[in-house]
PDB file of C-alpha atoms in Angstrom:
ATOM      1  CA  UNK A  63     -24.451 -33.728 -10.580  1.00  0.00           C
ATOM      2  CA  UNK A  64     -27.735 -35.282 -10.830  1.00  0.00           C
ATOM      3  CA  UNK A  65     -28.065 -39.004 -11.824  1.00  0.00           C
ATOM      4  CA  UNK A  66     -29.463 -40.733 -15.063  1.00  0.00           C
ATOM      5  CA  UNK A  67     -29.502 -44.532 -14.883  1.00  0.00           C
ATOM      6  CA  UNK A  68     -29.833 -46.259 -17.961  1.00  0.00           C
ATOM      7  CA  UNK A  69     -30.890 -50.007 -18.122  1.00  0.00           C
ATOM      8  CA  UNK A  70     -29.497 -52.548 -19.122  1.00  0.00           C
ATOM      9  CA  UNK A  71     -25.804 -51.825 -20.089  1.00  0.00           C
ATOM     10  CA  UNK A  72     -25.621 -54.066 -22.922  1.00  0.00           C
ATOM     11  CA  UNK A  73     -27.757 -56.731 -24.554  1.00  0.00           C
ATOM     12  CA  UNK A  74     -27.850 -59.648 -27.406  1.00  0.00           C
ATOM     13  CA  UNK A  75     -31.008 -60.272 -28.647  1.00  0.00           C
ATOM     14  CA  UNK A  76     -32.240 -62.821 -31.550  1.00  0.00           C
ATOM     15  CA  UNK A  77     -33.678 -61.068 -34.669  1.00  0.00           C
ATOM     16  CA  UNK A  78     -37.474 -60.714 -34.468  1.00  0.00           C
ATOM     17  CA  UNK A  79     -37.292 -59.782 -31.005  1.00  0.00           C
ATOM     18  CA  UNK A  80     -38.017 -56.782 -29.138  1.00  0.00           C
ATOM     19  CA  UNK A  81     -35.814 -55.313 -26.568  1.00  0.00           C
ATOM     20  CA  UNK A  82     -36.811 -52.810 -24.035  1.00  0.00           C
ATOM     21  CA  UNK A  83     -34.333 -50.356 -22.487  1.00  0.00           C
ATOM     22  CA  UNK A  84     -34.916 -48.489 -19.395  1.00  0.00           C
ATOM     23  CA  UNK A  85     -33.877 -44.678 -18.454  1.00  0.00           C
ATOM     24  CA  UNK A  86     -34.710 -43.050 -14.749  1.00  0.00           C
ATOM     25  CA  UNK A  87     -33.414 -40.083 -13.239  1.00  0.00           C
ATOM     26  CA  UNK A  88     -32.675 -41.011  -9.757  1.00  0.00           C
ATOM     27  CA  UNK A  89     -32.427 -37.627  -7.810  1.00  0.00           C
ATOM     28  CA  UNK A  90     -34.291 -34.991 -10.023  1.00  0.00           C
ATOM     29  CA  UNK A  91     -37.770 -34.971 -12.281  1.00  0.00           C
ATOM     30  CA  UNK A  92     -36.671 -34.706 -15.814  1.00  0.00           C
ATOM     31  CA  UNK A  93     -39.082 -32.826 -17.791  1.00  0.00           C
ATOM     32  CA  UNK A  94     -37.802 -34.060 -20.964  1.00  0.00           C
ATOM     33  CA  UNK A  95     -35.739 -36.819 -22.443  1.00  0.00           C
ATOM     34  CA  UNK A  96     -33.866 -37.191 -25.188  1.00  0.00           C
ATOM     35  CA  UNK A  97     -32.849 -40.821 -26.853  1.00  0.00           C
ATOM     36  CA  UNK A  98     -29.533 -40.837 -28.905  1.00  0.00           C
ATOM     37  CA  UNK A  99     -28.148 -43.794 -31.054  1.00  0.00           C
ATOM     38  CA  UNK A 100     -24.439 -43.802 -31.716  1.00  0.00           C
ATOM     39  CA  UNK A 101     -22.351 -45.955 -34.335  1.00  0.00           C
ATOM     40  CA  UNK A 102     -18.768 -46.401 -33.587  1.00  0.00           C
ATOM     41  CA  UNK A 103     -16.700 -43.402 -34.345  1.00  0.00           C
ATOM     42  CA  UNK A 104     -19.266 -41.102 -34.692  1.00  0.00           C
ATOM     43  CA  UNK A 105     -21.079 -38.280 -33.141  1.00  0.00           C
ATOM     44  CA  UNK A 106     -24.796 -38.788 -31.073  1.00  0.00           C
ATOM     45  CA  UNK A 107     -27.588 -38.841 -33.580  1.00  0.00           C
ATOM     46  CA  UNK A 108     -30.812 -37.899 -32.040  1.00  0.00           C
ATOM     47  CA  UNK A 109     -33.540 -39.992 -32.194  1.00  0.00           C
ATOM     48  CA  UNK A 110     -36.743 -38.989 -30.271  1.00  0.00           C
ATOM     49  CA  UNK A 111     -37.356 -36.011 -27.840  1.00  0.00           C
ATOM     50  CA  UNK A 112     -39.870 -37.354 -24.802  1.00  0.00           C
ATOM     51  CA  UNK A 113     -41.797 -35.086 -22.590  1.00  0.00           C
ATOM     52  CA  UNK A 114     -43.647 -36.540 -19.622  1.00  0.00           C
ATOM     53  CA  UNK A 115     -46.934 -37.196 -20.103  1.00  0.00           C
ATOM     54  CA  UNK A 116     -47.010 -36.304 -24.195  1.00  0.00           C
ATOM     55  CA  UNK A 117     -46.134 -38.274 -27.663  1.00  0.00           C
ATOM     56  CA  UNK A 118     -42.472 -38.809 -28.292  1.00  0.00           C
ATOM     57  CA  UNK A 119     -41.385 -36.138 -31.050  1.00  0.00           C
ATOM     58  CA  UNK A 120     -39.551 -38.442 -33.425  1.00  0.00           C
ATOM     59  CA  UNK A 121     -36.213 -37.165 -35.763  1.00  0.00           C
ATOM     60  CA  UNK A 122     -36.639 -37.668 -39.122  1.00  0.00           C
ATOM     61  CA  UNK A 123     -35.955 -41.118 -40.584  1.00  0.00           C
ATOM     62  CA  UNK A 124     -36.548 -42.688 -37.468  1.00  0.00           C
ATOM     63  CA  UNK A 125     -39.717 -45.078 -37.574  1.00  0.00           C
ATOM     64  CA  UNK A 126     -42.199 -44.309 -34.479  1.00  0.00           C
ATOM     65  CA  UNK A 127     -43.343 -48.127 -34.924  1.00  0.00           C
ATOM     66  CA  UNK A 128     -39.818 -49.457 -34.500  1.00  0.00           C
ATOM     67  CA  UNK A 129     -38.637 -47.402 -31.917  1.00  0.00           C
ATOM     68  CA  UNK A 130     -41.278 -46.784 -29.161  1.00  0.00           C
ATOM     69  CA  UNK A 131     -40.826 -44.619 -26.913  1.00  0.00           C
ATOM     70  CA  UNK A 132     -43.095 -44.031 -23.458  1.00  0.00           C
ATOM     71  CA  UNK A 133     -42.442 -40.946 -20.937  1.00  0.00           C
ATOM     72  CA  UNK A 134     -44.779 -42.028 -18.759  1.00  0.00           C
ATOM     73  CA  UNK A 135     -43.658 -40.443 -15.325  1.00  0.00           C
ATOM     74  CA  UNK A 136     -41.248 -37.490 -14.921  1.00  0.00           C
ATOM     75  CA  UNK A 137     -38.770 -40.254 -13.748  1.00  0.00           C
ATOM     76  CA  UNK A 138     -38.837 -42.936 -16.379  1.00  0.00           C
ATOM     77  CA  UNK A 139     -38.725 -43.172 -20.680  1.00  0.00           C
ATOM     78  CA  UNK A 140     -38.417 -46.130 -21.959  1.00  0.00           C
ATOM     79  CA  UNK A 141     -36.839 -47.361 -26.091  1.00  0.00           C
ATOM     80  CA  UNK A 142     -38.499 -50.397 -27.587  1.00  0.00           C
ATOM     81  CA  UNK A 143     -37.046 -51.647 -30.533  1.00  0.00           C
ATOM     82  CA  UNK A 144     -39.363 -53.778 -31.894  1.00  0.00           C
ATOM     83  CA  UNK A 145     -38.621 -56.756 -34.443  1.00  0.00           C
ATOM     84  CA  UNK A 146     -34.807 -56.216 -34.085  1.00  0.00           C
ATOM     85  CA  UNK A 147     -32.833 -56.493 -37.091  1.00  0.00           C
ATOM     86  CA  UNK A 148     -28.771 -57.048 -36.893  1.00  0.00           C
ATOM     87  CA  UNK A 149     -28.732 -53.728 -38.519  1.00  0.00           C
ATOM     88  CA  UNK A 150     -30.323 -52.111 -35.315  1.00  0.00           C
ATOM     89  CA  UNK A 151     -27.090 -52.953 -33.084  1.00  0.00           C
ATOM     90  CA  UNK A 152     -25.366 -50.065 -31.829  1.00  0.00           C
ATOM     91  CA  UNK A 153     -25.093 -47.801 -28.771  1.00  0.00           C
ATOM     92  CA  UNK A 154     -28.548 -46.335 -27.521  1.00  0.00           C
ATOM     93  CA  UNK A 155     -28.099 -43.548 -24.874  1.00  0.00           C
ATOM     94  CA  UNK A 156     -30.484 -41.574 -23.470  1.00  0.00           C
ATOM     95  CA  UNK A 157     -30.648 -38.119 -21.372  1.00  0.00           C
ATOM     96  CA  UNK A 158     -32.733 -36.345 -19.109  1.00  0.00           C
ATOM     97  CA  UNK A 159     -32.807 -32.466 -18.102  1.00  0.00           C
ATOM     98  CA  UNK A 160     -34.592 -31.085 -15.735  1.00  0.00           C
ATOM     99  CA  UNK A 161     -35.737 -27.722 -17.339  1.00  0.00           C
ATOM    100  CA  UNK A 162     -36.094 -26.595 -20.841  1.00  0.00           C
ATOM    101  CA  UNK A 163     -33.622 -23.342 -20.905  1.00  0.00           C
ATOM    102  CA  UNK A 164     -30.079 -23.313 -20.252  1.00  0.00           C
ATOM    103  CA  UNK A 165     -29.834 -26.991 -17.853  1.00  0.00           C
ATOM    104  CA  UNK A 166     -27.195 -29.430 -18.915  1.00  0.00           C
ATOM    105  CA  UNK A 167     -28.388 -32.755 -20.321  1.00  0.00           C
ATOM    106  CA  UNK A 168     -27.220 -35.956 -18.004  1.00  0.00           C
ATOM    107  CA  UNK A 169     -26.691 -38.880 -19.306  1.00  0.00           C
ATOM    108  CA  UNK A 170     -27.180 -42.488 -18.559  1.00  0.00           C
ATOM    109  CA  UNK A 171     -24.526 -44.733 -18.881  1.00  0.00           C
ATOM    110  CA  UNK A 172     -25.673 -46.526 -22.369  1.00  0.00           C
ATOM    111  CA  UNK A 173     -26.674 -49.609 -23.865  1.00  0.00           C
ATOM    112  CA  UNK A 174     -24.830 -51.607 -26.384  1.00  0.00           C
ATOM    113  CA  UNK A 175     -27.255 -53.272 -28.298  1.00  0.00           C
ATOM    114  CA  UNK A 176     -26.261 -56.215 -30.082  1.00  0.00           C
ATOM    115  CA  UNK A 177     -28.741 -58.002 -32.882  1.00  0.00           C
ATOM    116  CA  UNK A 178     -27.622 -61.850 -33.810  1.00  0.00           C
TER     117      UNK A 178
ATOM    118  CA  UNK B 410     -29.084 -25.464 -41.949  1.00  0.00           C
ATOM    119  CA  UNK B 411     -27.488 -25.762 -38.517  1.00  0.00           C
ATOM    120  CA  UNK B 412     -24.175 -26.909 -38.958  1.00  0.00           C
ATOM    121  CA  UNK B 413     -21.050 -28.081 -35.901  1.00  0.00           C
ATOM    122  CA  UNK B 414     -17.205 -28.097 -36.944  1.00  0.00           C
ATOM    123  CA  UNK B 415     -14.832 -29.818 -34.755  1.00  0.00           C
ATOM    124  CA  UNK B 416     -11.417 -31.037 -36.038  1.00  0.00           C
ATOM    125  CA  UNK B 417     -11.829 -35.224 -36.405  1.00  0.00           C
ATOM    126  CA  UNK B 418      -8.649 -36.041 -34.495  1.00  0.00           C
ATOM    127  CA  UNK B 419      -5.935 -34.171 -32.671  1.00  0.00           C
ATOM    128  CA  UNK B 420      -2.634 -35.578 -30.652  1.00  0.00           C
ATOM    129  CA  UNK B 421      -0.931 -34.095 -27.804  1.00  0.00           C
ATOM    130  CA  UNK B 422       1.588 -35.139 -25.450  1.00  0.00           C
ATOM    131  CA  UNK B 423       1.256 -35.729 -21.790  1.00  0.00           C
ATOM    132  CA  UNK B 424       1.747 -32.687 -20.189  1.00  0.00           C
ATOM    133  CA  UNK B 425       1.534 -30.498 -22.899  1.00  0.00           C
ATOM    134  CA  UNK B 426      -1.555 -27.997 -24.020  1.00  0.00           C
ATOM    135  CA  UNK B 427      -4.224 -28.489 -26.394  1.00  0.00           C
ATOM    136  CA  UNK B 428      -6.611 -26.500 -27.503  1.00  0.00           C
ATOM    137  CA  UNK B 429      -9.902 -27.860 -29.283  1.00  0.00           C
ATOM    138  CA  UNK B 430     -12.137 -25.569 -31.486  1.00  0.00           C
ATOM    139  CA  UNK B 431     -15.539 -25.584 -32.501  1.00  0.00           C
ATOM    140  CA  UNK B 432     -17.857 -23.303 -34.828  1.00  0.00           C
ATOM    141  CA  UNK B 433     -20.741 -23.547 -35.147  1.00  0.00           C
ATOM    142  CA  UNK B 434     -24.053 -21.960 -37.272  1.00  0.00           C
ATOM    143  CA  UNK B 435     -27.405 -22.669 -35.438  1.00  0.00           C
ATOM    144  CA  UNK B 436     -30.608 -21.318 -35.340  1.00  0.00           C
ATOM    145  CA  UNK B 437     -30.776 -19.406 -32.534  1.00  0.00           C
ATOM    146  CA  UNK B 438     -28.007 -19.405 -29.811  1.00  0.00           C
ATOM    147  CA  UNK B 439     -29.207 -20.722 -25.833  1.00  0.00           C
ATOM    148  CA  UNK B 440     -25.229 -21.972 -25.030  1.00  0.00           C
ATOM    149  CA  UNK B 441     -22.738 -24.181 -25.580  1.00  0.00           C
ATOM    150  CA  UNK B 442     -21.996 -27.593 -24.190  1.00  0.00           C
ATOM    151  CA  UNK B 443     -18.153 -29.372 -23.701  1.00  0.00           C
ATOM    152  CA  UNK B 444     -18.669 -32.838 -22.899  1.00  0.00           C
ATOM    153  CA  UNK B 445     -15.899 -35.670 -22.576  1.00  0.00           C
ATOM    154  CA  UNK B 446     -16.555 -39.106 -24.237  1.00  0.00           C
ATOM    155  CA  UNK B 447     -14.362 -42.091 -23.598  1.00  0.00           C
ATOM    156  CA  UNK B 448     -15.268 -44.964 -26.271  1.00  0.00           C
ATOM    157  CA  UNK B 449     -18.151 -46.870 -25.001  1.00  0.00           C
ATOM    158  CA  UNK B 450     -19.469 -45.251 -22.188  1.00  0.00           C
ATOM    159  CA  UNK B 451     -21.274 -42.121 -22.135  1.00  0.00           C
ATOM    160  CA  UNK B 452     -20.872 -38.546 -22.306  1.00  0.00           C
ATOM    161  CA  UNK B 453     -20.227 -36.155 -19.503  1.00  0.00           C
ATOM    162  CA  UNK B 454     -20.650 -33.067 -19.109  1.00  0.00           C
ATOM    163  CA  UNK B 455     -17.371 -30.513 -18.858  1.00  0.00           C
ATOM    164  CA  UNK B 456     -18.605 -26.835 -19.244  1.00  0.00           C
ATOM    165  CA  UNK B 457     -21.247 -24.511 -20.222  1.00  0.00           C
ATOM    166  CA  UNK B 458     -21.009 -21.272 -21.745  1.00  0.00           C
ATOM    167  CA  UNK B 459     -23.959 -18.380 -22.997  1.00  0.00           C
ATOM    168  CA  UNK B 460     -21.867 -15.480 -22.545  1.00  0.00           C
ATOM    169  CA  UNK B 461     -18.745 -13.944 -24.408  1.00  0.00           C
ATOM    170  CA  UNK B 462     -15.198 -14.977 -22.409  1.00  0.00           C
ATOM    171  CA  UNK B 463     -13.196 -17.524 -20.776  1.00  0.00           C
ATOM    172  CA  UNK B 464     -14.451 -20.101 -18.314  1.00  0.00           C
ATOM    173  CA  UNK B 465     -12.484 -21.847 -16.024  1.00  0.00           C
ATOM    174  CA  UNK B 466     -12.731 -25.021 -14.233  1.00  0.00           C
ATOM    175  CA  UNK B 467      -9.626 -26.784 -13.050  1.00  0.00           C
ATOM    176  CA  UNK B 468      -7.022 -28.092 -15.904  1.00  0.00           C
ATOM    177  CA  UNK B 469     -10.090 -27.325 -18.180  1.00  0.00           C
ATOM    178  CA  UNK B 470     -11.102 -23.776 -19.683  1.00  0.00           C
ATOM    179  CA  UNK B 471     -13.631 -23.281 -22.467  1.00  0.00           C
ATOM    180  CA  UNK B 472     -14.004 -19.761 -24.806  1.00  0.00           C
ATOM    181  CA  UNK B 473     -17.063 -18.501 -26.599  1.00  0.00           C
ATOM    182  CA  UNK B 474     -17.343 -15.714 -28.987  1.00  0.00           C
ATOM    183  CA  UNK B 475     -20.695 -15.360 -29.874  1.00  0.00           C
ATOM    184  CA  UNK B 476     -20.234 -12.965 -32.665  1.00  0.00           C
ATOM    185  CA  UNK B 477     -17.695 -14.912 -34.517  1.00  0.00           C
ATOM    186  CA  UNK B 478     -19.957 -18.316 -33.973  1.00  0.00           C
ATOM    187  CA  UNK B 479     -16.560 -20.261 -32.377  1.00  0.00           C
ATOM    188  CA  UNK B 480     -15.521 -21.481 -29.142  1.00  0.00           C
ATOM    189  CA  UNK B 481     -12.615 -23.736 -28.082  1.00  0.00           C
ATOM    190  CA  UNK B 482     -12.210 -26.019 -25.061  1.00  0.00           C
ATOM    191  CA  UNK B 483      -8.653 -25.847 -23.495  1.00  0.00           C
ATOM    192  CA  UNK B 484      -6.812 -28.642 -21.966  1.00  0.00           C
ATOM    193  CA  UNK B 485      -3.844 -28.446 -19.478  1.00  0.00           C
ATOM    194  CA  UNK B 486      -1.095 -30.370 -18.236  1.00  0.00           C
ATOM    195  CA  UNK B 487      -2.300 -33.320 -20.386  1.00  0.00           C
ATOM    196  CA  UNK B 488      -2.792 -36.910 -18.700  1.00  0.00           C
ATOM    197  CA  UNK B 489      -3.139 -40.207 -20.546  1.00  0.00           C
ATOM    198  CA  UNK B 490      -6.741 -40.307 -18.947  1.00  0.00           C
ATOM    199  CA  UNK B 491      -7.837 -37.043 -21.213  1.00  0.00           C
ATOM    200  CA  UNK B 492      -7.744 -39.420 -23.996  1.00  0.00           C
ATOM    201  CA  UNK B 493     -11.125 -39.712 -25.354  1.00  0.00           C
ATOM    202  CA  UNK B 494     -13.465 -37.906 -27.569  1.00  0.00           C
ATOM    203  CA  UNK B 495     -14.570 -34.126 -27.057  1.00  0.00           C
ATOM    204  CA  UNK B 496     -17.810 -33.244 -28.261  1.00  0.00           C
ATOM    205  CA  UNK B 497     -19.142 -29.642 -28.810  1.00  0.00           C
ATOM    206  CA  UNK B 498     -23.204 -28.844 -28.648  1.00  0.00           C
ATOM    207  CA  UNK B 499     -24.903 -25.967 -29.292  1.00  0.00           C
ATOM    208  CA  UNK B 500     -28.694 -25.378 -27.716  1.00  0.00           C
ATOM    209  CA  UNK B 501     -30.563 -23.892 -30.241  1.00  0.00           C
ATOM    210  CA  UNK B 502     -33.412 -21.413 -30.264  1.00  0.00           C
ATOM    211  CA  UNK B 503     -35.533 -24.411 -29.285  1.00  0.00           C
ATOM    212  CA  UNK B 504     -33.419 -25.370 -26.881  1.00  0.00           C
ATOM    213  CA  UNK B 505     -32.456 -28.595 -28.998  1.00  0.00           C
ATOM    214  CA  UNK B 506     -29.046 -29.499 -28.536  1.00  0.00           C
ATOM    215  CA  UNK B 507     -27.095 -29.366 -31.876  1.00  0.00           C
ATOM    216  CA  UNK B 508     -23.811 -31.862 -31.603  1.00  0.00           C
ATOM    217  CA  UNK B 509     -20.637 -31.978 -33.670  1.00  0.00           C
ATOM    218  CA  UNK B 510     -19.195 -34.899 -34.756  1.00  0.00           C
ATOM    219  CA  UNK B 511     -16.339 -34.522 -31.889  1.00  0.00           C
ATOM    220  CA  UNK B 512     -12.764 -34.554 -31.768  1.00  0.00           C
ATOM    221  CA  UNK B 513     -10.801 -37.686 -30.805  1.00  0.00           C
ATOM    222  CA  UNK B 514      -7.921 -36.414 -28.873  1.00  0.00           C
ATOM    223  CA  UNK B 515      -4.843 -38.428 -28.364  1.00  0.00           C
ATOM    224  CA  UNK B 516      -2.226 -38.290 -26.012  1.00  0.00           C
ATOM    225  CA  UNK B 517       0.761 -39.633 -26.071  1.00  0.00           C
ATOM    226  CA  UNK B 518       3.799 -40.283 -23.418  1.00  0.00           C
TER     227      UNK B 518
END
């Protein structure tokens, strides 16, 4: 299947600090992206829905200004969290497809975001 | 509202058969998505279905009946590796993926 790599894996940050995370399809153009947060023991809560070239379409409840998102090639989206708070630690995954009807979603391999 | 059930937990023992469900109520139907989860590392993907009937790929099979809103995934001859988390999606009419909360399954000797 087609490759998603998500970087970095993990990363401890102070609090006030922003943290950049990277996520490139390596062997296909991925027309949209999706960015997920996860807690532990729970299901993929959808953050933001990226198209290349357009505004991130934000979920309700998450803040646009905290999380910033940037689709700015058909092989790259990139998550800011800006002014991280401990409260923002927790597993950020992201996912690319190539179409927009009936393609499976890859995902990158996560980030485990950790705010001290 | 668009809504995912998926039993929280199941056990099974190695070598045995299990059988996950999921039902779901969306807006709009585009397929269903199996993907395996083991705790902290990513999803990946298992099976797709958009039509009625049985897929099969290897030790795993997956069922969707569009009419009753329900599918299951379908594991064989269980190995201590299938241990993780199954998660069911549904793509929507906008083609949004819909996920339920998934199913920790675990397996024991």
């Amino acid at each position: 299947g087609a490759v998603v790599s998500q970087h970095p894996s993990w990363v401890i940050c102070k609090s006030g600090t922003s943290v950049k995370i990277e996520c490139r399809s390596l062997d296909f153009q991925a027309t949209t992206m999706f960015w997920y947060r996860q807690f532990p023991k729970q299901s993929l809560m959808l953050m933001a829905t990226s198209n290349e070239g357009s505004k991130a379409t934000y979920e309700q409840g998450v803040e646009k200004d905290k999380f910033l998102i940037n689709h700015a090639s058909l092989t790259l989206s990139t998550l800011t969290v800006t002014s991280a708070h401990p409260e923002d630690s927790s597993f950020y995954i992201c996912s690319a497809r190539a179409g927009t009807t009936h393609t499976e979603a890859f995902f990158g391999q996560g980030t485990r975001l950790t705010v001290v | 509202g668009q809504n995912i059930d998926q039993p929280t937990e199941m056990t099974a023992t190695e070598g045995a058969i299990v059988q996950i469900n999921c039902t779901y109520q969306t807006s709009g139907f585009n397929g269903l998505f199996w993907y395996q989860q083991h705790a902290g590392e990513a999803p990946t993907f298992l099976s797709y279905n958009v039509l009625d009937g049985l897929e099969e790929k290897g030790r795993f099979s997956s069922f969707l009946s569009r009419s009753k809103g329900y599918s299951y995934l379908l594991l064989k001859e269980l190995q201590m590796k299938d241990s993780a988390s199954y998660l069911c999606a549904v793509m929507d009419s906008n083609y949004q993926l819909i996920w339920g909360a998934g199913t920790k399954l675990i397996i024991k000797p």
